[in-house]
Amino acid sequence: MSIAQIKNLQRRLENLAKEASSQLDKECGHDIWRNIGFDAFEGLTNSDKREKANYYYGQWQVIRELQEVIG
């Protein structure tokens, strides 16, 4: 992979991470999930919000893992 491709991938991953974290803030109504993780969603009484939060948290975790691997 070329340097340009890696930088483009890093930029795209960062955009996806921002989108996922923004959606998590929206669904949870706070950013406590950043500190306590998955447990922050258990208190959500609305099942739709809980499902969306779980989805975006999984997406956010995968993005962070990929970012660690590619530097």
Tab-separated table of C-alpha atoms in Angstrom:
chain	number	residue	atom	x	y	z
A	1	MET	CA	0.000	0.000	0.000
A	2	SER	CA	1.376	3.392	-0.925
A	3	ILE	CA	1.785	6.256	1.508
A	4	ALA	CA	-0.994	8.175	-0.249
A	5	GLN	CA	-3.361	5.215	0.100
A	6	ILE	CA	-2.547	4.834	3.797
A	7	LYS	CA	-3.123	8.541	4.438
A	8	ASN	CA	-6.422	8.396	2.546
A	9	LEU	CA	-7.484	5.351	4.555
A	10	GLN	CA	-6.529	7.072	7.816
A	11	ARG	CA	-8.568	10.130	6.839
A	12	ARG	CA	-11.586	8.018	5.926
A	13	LEU	CA	-11.356	6.019	9.151
A	14	GLU	CA	-11.172	9.232	11.177
A	15	ASN	CA	-14.300	10.524	9.425
A	16	LEU	CA	-16.106	7.267	10.201
A	17	ALA	CA	-14.970	7.411	13.829
A	18	LYS	CA	-16.276	10.966	14.159
A	19	GLU	CA	-19.607	9.962	12.659
A	20	ALA	CA	-19.935	6.947	14.964
A	21	SER	CA	-19.023	8.935	18.084
A	22	SER	CA	-21.424	11.711	17.089
A	23	GLN	CA	-24.226	9.166	16.703
A	24	LEU	CA	-23.336	7.620	20.060
A	25	ASP	CA	-23.510	11.035	21.733
A	26	LYS	CA	-26.899	11.567	20.091
A	27	GLU	CA	-28.346	8.186	21.062
A	28	CYS	CA	-27.028	8.273	24.635
A	29	GLY	CA	-27.621	11.966	25.225
A	30	HIS	CA	-24.137	12.267	26.733
A	31	ASP	CA	-20.529	11.249	26.107
A	32	ILE	CA	-20.087	9.058	29.190
A	33	TRP	CA	-19.818	6.040	26.867
A	34	ARG	CA	-16.259	7.189	26.090
A	35	ASN	CA	-15.270	6.462	29.697
A	36	ILE	CA	-17.376	3.441	30.608
A	37	GLY	CA	-17.934	1.884	27.192
A	38	PHE	CA	-20.679	-0.602	26.492
A	39	ASP	CA	-22.147	-0.343	30.000
A	40	ALA	CA	-23.384	3.173	29.161
A	41	PHE	CA	-26.012	1.682	26.839
A	42	GLU	CA	-27.542	-0.714	29.327
A	43	GLY	CA	-29.348	2.160	31.019
A	44	LEU	CA	-31.127	3.230	27.844
A	45	THR	CA	-34.812	2.403	28.210
A	46	ASN	CA	-35.632	2.958	24.544
A	47	SER	CA	-34.743	-0.287	22.740
A	48	ASP	CA	-34.257	1.498	19.393
A	49	LYS	CA	-31.708	3.848	20.913
A	50	ARG	CA	-29.977	0.942	22.659
A	51	GLU	CA	-29.752	-1.018	19.397
A	52	LYS	CA	-28.371	1.976	17.509
A	53	ALA	CA	-25.886	2.699	20.291
A	54	ASN	CA	-24.686	-0.913	20.250
A	55	TYR	CA	-24.289	-0.784	16.478
A	56	TYR	CA	-22.327	2.467	16.477
A	57	TYR	CA	-20.193	1.387	19.423
A	58	GLY	CA	-19.218	-1.781	17.565
A	59	GLN	CA	-18.429	0.279	14.489
A	60	TRP	CA	-16.394	2.745	16.564
A	61	GLN	CA	-14.388	-0.087	18.171
A	62	VAL	CA	-13.544	-1.677	14.811
A	63	ILE	CA	-12.415	1.674	13.441
A	64	ARG	CA	-10.166	2.285	16.466
A	65	GLU	CA	-8.625	-1.188	16.102
A	66	LEU	CA	-7.925	-0.568	12.419
A	67	GLN	CA	-6.401	2.812	13.215
A	68	GLU	CA	-4.046	1.176	15.730
A	69	VAL	CA	-2.928	-1.406	13.177
A	70	ILE	CA	-2.188	1.035	10.374
A	71	GLY	CA	-0.706	3.658	12.684
